mmCIF file of C-alpha atoms in Angstrom:
data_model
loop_
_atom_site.group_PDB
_atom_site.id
_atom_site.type_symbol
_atom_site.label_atom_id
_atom_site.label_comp_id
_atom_site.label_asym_id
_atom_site.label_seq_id
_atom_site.Cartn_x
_atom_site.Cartn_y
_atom_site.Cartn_z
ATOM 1 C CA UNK S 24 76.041 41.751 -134.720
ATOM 2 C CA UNK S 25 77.847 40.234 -137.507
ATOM 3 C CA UNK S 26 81.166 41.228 -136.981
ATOM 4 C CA UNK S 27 80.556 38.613 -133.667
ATOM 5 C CA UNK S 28 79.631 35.940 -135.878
ATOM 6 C CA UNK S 29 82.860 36.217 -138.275
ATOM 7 C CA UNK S 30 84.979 36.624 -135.522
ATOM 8 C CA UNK S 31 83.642 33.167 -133.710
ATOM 9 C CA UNK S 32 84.104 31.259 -137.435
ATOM 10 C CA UNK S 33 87.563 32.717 -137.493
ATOM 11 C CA UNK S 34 88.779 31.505 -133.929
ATOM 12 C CA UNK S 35 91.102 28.556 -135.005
ATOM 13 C CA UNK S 36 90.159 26.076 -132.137
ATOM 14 C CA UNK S 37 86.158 26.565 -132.906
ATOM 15 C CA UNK S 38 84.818 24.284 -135.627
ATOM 16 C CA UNK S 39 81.213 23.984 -136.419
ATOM 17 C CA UNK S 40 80.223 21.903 -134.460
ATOM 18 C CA UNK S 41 80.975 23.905 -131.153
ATOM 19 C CA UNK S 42 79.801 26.793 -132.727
ATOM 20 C CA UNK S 43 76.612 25.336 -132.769
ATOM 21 C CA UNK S 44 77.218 24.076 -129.058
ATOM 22 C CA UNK S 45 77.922 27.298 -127.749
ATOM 23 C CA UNK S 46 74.857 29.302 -129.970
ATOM 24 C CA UNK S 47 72.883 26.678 -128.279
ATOM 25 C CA UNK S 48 73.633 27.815 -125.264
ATOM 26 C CA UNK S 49 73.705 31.622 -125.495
ATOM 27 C CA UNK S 50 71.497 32.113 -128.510
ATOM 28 C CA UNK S 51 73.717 34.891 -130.336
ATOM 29 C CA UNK S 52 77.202 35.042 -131.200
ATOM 30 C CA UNK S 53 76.674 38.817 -129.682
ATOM 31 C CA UNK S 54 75.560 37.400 -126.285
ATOM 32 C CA UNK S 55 78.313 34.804 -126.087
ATOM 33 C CA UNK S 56 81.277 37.643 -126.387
ATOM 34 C CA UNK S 57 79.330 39.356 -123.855
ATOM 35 C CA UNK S 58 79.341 37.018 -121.193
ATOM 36 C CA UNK S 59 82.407 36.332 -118.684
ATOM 37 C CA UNK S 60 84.713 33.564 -118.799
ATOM 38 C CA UNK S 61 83.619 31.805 -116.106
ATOM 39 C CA UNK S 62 80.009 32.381 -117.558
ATOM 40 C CA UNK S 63 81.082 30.400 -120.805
ATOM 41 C CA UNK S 64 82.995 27.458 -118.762
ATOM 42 C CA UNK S 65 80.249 26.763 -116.756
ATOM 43 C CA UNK S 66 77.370 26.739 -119.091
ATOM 44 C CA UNK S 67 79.298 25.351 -122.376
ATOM 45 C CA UNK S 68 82.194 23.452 -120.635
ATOM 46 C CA UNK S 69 84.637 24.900 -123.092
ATOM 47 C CA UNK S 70 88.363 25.017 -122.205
ATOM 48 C CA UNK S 71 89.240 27.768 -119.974
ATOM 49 C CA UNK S 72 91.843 29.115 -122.561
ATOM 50 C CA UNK S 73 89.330 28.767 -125.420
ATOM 51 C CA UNK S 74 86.816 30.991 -123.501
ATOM 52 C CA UNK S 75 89.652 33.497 -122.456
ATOM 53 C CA UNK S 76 90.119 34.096 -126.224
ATOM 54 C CA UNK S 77 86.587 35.004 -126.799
ATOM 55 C CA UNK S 78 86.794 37.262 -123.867
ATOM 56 C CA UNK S 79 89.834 38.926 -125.058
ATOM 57 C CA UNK S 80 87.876 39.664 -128.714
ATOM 58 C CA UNK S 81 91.074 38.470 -130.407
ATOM 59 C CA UNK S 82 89.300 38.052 -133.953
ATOM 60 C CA UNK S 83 87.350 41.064 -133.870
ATOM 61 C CA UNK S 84 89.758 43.404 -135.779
ATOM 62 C CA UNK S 85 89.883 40.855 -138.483
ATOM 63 C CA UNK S 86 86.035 40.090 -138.889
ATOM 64 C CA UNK S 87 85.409 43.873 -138.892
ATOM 65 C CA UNK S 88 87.789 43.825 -141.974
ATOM 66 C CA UNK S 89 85.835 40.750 -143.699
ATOM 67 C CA UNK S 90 82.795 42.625 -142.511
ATOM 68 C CA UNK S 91 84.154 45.447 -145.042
ATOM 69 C CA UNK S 92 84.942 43.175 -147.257
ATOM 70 C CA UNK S 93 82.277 41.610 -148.343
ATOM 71 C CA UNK S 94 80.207 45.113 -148.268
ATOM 72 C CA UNK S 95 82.701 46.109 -150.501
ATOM 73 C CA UNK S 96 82.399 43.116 -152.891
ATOM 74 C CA UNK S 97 78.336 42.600 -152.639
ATOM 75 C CA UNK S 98 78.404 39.555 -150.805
ATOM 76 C CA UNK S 99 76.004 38.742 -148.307
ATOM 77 C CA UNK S 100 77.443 37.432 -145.205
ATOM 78 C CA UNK S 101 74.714 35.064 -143.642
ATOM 79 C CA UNK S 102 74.791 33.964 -140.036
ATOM 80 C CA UNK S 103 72.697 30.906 -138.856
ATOM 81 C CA UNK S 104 70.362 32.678 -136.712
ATOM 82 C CA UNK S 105 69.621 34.786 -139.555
ATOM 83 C CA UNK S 106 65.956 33.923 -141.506
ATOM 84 C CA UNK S 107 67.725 33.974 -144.515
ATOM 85 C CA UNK S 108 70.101 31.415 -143.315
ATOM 86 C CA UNK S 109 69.041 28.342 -145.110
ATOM 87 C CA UNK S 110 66.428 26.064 -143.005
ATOM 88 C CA UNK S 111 67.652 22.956 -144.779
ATOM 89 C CA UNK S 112 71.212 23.043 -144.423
ATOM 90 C CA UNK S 113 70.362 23.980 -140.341
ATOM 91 C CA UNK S 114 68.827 20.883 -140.051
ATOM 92 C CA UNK S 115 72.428 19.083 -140.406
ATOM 93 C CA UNK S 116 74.511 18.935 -137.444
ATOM 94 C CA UNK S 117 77.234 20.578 -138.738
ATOM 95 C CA UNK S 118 76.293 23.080 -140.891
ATOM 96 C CA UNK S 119 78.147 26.510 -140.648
ATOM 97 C CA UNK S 120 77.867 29.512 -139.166
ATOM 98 C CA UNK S 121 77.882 31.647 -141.586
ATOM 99 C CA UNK S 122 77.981 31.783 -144.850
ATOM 100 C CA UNK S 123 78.878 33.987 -147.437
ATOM 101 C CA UNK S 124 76.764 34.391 -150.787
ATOM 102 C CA UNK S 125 77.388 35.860 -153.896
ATOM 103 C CA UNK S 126 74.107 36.461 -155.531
ATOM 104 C CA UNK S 127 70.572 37.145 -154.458
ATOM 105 C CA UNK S 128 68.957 33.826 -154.569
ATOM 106 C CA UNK S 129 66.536 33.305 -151.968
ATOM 107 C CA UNK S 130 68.328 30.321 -149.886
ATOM 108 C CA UNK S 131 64.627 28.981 -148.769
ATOM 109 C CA UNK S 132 63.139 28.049 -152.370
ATOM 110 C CA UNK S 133 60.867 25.374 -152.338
ATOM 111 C CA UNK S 134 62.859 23.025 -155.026
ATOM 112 C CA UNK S 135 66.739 22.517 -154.619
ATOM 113 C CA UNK S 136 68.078 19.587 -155.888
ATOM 114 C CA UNK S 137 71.990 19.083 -155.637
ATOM 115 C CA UNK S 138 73.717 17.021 -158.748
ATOM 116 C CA UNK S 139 77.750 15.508 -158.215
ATOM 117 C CA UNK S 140 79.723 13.307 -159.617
ATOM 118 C CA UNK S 141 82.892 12.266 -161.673
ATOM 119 C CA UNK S 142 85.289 15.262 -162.906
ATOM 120 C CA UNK S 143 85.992 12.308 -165.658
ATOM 121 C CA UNK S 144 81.837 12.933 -167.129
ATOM 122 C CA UNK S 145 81.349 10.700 -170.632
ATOM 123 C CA UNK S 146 79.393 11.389 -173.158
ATOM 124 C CA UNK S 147 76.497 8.794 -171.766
ATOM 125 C CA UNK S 148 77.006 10.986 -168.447
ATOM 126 C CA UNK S 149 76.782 14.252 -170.285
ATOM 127 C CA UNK S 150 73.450 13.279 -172.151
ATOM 128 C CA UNK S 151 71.517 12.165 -169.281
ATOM 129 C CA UNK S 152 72.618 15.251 -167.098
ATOM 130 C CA UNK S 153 71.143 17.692 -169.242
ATOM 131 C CA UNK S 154 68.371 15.071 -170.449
ATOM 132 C CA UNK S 155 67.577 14.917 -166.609
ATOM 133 C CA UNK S 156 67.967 18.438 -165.409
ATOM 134 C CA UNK S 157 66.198 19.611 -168.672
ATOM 135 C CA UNK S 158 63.241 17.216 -167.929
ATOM 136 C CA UNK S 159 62.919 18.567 -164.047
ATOM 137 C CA UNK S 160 62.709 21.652 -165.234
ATOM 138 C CA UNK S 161 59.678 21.094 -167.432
ATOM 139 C CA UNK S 162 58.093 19.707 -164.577
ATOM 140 C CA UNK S 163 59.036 21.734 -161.211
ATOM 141 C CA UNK S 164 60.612 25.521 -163.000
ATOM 142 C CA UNK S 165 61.109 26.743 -159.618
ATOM 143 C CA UNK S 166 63.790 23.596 -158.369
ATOM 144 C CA UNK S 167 67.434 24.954 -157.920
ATOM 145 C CA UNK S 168 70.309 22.739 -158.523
ATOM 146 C CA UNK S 169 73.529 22.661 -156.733
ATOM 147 C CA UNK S 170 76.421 21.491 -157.434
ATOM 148 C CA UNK S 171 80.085 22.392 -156.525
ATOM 149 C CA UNK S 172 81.533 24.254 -159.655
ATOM 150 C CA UNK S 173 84.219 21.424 -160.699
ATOM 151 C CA UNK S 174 85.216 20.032 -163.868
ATOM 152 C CA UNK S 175 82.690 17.310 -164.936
ATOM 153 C CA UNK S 176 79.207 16.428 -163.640
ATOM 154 C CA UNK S 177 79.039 19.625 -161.596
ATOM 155 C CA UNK S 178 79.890 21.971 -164.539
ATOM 156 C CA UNK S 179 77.816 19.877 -166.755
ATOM 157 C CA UNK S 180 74.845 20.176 -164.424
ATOM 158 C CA UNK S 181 75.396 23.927 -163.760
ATOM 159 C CA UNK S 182 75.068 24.637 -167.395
ATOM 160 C CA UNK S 183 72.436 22.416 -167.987
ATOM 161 C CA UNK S 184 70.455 24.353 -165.322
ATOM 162 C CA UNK S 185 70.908 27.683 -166.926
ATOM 163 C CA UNK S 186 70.481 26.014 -170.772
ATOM 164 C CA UNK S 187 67.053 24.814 -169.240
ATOM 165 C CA UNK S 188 66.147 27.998 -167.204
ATOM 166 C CA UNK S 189 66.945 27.105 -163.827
ATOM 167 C CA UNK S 190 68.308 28.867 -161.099
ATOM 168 C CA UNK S 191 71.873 27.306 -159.941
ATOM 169 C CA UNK S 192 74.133 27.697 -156.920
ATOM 170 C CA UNK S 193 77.804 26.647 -156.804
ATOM 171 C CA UNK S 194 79.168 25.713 -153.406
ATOM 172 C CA UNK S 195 82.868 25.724 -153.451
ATOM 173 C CA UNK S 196 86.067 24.989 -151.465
ATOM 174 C CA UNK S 197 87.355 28.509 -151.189
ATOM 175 C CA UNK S 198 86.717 32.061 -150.459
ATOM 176 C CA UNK S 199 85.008 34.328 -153.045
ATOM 177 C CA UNK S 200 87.810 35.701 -154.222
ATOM 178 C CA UNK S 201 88.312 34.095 -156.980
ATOM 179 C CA UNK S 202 86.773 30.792 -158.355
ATOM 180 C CA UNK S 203 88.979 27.689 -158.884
ATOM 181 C CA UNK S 204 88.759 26.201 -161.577
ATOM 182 C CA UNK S 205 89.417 29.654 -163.116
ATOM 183 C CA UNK S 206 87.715 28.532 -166.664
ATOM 184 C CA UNK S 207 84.908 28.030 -164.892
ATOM 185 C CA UNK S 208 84.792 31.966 -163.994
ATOM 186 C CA UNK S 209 82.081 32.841 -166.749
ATOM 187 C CA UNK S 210 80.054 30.292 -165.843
ATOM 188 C CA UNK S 211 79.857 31.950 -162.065
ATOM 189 C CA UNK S 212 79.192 34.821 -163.504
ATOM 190 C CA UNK S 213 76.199 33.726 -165.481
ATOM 191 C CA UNK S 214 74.748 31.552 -162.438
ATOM 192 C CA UNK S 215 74.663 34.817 -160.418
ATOM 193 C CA UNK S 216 73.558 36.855 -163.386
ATOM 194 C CA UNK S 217 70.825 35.106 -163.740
ATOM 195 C CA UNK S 218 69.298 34.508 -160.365
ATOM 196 C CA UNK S 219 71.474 31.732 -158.978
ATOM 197 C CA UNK S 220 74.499 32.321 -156.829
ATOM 198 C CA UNK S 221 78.047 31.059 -155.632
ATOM 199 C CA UNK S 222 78.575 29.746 -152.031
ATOM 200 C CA UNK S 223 81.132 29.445 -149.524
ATOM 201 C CA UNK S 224 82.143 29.286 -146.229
ATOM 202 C CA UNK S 225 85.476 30.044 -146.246
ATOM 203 C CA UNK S 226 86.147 33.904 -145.338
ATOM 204 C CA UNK S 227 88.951 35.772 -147.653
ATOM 205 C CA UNK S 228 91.594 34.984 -145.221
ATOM 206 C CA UNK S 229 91.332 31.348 -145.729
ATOM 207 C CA UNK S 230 93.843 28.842 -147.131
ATOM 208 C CA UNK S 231 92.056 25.930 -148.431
ATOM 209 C CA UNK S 232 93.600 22.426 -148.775
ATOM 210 C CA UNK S 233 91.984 18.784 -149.699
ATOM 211 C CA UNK S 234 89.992 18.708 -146.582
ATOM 212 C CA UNK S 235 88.192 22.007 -147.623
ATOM 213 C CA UNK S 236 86.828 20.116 -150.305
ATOM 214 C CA UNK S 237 85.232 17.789 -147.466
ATOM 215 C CA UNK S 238 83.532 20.080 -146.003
ATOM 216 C CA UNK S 239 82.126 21.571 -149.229
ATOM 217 C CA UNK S 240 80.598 18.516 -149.925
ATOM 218 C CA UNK S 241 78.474 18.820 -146.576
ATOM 219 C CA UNK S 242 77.135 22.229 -147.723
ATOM 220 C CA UNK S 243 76.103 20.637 -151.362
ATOM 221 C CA UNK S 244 74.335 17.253 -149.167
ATOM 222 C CA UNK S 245 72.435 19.847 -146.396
ATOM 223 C CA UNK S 246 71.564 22.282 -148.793
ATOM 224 C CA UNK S 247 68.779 19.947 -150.985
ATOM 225 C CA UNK S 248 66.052 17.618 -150.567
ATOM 226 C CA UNK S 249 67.856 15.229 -152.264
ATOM 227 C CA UNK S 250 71.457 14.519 -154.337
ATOM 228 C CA UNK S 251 71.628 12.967 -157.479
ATOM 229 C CA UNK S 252 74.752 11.127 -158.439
ATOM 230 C CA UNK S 253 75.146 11.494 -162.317
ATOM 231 C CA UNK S 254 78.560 9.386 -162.876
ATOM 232 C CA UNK S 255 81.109 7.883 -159.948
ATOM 233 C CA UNK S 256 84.083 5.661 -159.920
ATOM 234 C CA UNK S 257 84.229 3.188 -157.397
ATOM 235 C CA UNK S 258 85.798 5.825 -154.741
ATOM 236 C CA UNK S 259 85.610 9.106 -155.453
ATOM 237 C CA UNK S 260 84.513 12.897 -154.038
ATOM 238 C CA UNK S 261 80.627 12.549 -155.105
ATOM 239 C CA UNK S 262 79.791 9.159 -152.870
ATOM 240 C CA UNK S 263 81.209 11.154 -149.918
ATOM 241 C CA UNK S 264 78.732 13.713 -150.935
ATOM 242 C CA UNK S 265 75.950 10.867 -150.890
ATOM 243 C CA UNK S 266 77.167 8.993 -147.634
ATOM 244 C CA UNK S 267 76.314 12.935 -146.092
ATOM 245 C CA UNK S 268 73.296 12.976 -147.842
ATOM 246 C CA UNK S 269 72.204 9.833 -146.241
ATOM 247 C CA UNK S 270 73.570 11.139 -142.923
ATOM 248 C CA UNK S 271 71.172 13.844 -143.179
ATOM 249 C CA UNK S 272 68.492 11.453 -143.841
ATOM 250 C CA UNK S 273 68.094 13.130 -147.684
ATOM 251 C CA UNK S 274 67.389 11.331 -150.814
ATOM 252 C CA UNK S 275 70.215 9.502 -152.644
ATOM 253 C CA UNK S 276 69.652 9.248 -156.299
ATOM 254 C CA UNK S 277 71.974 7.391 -158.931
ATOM 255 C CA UNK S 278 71.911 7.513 -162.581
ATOM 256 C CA UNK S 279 72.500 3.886 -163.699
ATOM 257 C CA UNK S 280 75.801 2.829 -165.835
ATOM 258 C CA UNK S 281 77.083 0.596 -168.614
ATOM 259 C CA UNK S 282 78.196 -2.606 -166.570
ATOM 260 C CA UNK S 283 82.301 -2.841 -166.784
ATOM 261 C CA UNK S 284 82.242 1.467 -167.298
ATOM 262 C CA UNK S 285 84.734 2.886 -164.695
ATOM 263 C CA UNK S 286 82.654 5.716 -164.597
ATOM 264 C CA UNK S 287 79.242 3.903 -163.407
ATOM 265 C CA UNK S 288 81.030 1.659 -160.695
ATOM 266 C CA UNK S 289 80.259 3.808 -158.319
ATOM 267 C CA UNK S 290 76.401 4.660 -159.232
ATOM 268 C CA UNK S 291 75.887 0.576 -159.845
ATOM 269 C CA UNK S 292 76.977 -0.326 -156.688
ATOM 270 C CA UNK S 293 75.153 2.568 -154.797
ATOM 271 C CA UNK S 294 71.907 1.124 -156.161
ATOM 272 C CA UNK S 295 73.204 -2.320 -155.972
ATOM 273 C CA UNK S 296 73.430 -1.464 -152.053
ATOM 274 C CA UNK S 297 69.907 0.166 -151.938
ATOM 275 C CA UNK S 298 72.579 3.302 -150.512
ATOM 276 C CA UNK S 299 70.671 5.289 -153.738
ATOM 277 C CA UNK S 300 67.049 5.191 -155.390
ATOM 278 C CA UNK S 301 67.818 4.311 -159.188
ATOM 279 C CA UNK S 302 66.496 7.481 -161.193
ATOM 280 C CA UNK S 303 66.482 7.180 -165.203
ATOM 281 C CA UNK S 304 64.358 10.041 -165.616
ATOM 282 C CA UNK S 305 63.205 13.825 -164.566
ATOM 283 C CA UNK S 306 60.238 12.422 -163.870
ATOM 284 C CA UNK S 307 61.186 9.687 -161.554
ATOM 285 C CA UNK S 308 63.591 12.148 -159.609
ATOM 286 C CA UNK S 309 60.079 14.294 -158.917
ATOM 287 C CA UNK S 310 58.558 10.907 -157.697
ATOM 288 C CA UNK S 311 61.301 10.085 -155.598
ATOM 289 C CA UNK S 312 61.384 13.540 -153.449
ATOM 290 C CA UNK S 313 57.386 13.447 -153.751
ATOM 291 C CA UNK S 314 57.401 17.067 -155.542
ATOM 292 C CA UNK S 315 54.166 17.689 -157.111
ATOM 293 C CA UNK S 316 54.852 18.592 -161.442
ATOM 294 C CA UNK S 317 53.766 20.049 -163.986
ATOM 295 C CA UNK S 318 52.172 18.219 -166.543
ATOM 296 C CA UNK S 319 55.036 17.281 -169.140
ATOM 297 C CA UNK S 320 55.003 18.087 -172.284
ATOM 298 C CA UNK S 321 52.971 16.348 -174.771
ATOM 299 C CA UNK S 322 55.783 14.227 -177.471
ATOM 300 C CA UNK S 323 54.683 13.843 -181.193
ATOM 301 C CA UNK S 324 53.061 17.203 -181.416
ATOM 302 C CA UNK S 325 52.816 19.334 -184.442
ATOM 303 C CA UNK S 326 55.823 20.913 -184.495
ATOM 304 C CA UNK S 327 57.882 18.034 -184.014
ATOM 305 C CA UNK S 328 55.456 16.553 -187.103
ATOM 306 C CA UNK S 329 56.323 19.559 -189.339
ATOM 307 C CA UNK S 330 60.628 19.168 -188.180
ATOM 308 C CA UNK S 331 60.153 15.896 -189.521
ATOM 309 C CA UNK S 332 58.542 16.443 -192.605
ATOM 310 C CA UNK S 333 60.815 18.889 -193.427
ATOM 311 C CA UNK S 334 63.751 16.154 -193.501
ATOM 312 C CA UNK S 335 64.845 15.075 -196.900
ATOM 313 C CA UNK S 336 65.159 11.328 -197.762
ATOM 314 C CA UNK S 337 68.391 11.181 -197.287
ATOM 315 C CA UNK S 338 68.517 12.425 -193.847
ATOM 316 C CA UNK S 339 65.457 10.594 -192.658
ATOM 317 C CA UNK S 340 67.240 7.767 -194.135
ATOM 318 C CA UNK S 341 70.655 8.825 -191.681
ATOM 319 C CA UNK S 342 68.698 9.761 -189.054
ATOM 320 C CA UNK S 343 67.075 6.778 -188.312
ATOM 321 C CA UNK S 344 70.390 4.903 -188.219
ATOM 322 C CA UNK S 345 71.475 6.943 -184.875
ATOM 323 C CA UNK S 346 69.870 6.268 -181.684
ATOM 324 C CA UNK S 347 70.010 7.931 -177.939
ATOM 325 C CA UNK S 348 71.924 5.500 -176.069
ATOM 326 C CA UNK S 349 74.869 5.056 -178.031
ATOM 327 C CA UNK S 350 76.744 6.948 -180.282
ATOM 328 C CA UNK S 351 77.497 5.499 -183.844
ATOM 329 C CA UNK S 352 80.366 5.767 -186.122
ATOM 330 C CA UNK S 353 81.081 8.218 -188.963
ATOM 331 C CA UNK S 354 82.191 4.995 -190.647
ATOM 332 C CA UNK S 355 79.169 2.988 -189.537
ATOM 333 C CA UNK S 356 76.775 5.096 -190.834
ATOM 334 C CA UNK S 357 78.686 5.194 -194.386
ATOM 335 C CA UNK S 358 78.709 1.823 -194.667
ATOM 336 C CA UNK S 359 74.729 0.851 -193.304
ATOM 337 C CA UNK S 360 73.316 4.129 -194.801
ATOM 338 C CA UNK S 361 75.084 3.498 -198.748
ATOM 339 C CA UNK S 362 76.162 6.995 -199.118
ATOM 340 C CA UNK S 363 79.469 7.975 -199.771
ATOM 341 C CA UNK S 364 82.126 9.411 -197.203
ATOM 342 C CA UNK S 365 81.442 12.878 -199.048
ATOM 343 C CA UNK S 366 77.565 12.984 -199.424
ATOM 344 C CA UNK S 367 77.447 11.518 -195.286
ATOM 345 C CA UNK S 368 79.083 14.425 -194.249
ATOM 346 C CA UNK S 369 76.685 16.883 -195.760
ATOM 347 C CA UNK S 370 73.668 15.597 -194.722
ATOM 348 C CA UNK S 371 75.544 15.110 -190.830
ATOM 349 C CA UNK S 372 76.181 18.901 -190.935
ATOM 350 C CA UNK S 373 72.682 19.623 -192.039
ATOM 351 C CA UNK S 374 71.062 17.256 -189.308
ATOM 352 C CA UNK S 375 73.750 18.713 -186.741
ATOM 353 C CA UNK S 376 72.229 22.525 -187.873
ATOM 354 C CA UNK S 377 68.420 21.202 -187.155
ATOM 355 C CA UNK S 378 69.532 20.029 -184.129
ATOM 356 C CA UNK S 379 68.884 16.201 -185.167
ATOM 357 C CA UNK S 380 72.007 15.183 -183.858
ATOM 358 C CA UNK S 381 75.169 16.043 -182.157
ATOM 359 C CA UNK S 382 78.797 15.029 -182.992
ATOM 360 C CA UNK S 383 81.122 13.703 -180.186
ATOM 361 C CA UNK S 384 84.464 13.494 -180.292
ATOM 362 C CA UNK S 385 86.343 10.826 -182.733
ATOM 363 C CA UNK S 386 83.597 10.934 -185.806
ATOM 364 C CA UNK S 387 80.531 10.073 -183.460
ATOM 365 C CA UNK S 388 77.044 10.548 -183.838
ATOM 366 C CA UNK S 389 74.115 10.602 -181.419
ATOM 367 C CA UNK S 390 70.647 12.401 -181.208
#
């Protein structure tokens, strides 16, 4: 009965991990708040007082008023010994008891790959996310990524999931009431609108704090095969996230960095440490969690032919001064490319329309 399982995630002095203990040992939540207390002392060992408040039912008025809740609201509340309950995350040895889902994504896909990192994302980290997650998608459409809705990598992945036609979940620090960061609302809206969901196993009673964010983290590491680290300092939320991962005995992945970039200290010395498999491409992400692809798509073919030839002089001539890697100058390309500060910018905003390029912040170019 659900309304047993809220009311056992509510009790104050019953984390997840003697949740677990005491499912274990009576199966149901339903058959633990029917036993005695001296039935759930002797087979569980828990504290006397602890059992006497399951006895008593003390969180039962409040769980049937989540239970309402979330009927009210469309959100699935999902209880571990539920089939739907997701098989990965119930392999980790503190996963929750339930938790509650906005969206109708089936939690069992075959694919789910989780993607963290710095809320401080550059440009380099930007490119390769949606480079990356655009590039797994051509070659396993079915993988879901996961991420935990913050500023940065996770946004950036979340949107490069949908851009590429993925299915996304966001896993976040709060109850479903609202989503924090609120700018980030629309994009929750969209992941569930199109197939994904968001995640959470805080109730609507909650108050969150820091440490909720620490046990986010272990629903983004359970819930996937493997995590990808896009872009890390040298301590920060997402290499928490991996040391969980690893924990779990899943797949570390880092993106490598400039050496001397803040933002790539973290990734560097993850592969430095062998703590993370160094991934530069979709591709070797698929070889790394031994998924079986697609075959990926074919470069140089006629269409890209006929976008080229449709490029004038000029731009071929601008175009072929910008590279993928690193971004170049407004100035730079003035001076190597011998057009002037006025004719530049036209033939920019034309390669920017064809989708040649892209212009980053402070008069830079890249492809």
């Amino acid at each position: 009965m659900l309304i047993d399982d809220i009311a056992l995630t509510m009790h104050p002095e019953i984390g997840s991990k003697t949740a677990i203990h005491l499912l274990e040992h009576f199966g149901t939540a339903e058959a633990l708040f029917a036993a005695g207390e001296e039935e759930i002392v002797e087979r569980t060992q828990l504290k006397a007082s602890i059992a006497r408040s399951l006895c008593r039912r003390e969180f039962h008025e409040r769980a049937a008023e989540e239970t309402a809740f979330v009927e009210r609201h469309r959100i699935r509340a999902v209880c571990s010994t539920s089939e739907e309950y997701p098989r990965r995350l119930k392999e980790c040895p503190d996963y929750p008891h339930v938790l509650y889902v906005s969206g109708g994504i089936d939690l069992n896909a075959a694919h789910w790959l989780s993607v963290v990192g710095t809320r401080r994302i550059t440009p380099y980290g930007s490119r390769l996310c949606e480079r990356l997650v655009g590039e797994i998608a051509e070659r396993c459409p079915d993988t879901v990524v996961v991420s935990g809705l913050a500023y940065g990598v996770d946004i950036a992945a979340h949107r490069a999931a949908m851009n590429a036609g993925l299915k996304t979940v966001g896993v976040v620090a709060h109850p479903l009431t609202r989503i924090y960061p609120s700018r980030h609302t629309e994009s929750a809206r969209r992941m569930v609108h199109e197939g994904g969901a968001v995640v959470s196993e805080f109730h609507s009673g909650c108050r969150c704090d820091k440490k909720s964010f620490v046990r986010r983290n272990r629903i983004i590491a359970g819930l996937s095969e493997g995590t990808l680290i896009v872009e890390s300092a040298a301590k920060g939320g997402s290499l928490i996230t991996a040391d969980m991962a690893d924990g779990y005995h899943r797949t570390v992945m880092a993106l490598p960095g400039r050496v001397g970039d803040p933002c790539s200290e973290g990734t560097n010395a993850l592969i430095k440490s062998l703590k993370a498999q160094m991934v530069c491409s979709g591709q070797d992400i698929a070889d790394t969690l031994g998924w079986t692809v697609s075959a990926p798509p074919k470069t140089g073919s006629g269409t890209d032919d006929a976008a080229a030839a449709s490029l004038t002089p000029a731009q071929h001539n601008i175009l072929r001064l910008i590279g993928t890697d690193a971004p170049v100058s407004l100035e730079e390309l003035g001076l190597r490319g011998g057009l002037s500060l006025q004719e530049l910018a036209g033939v920019l905003l034309e390669l920017e329309f064809s989708g040649a390029v892209r212009s980053l912040p402070g008069n830079l170019y890249i492809r």
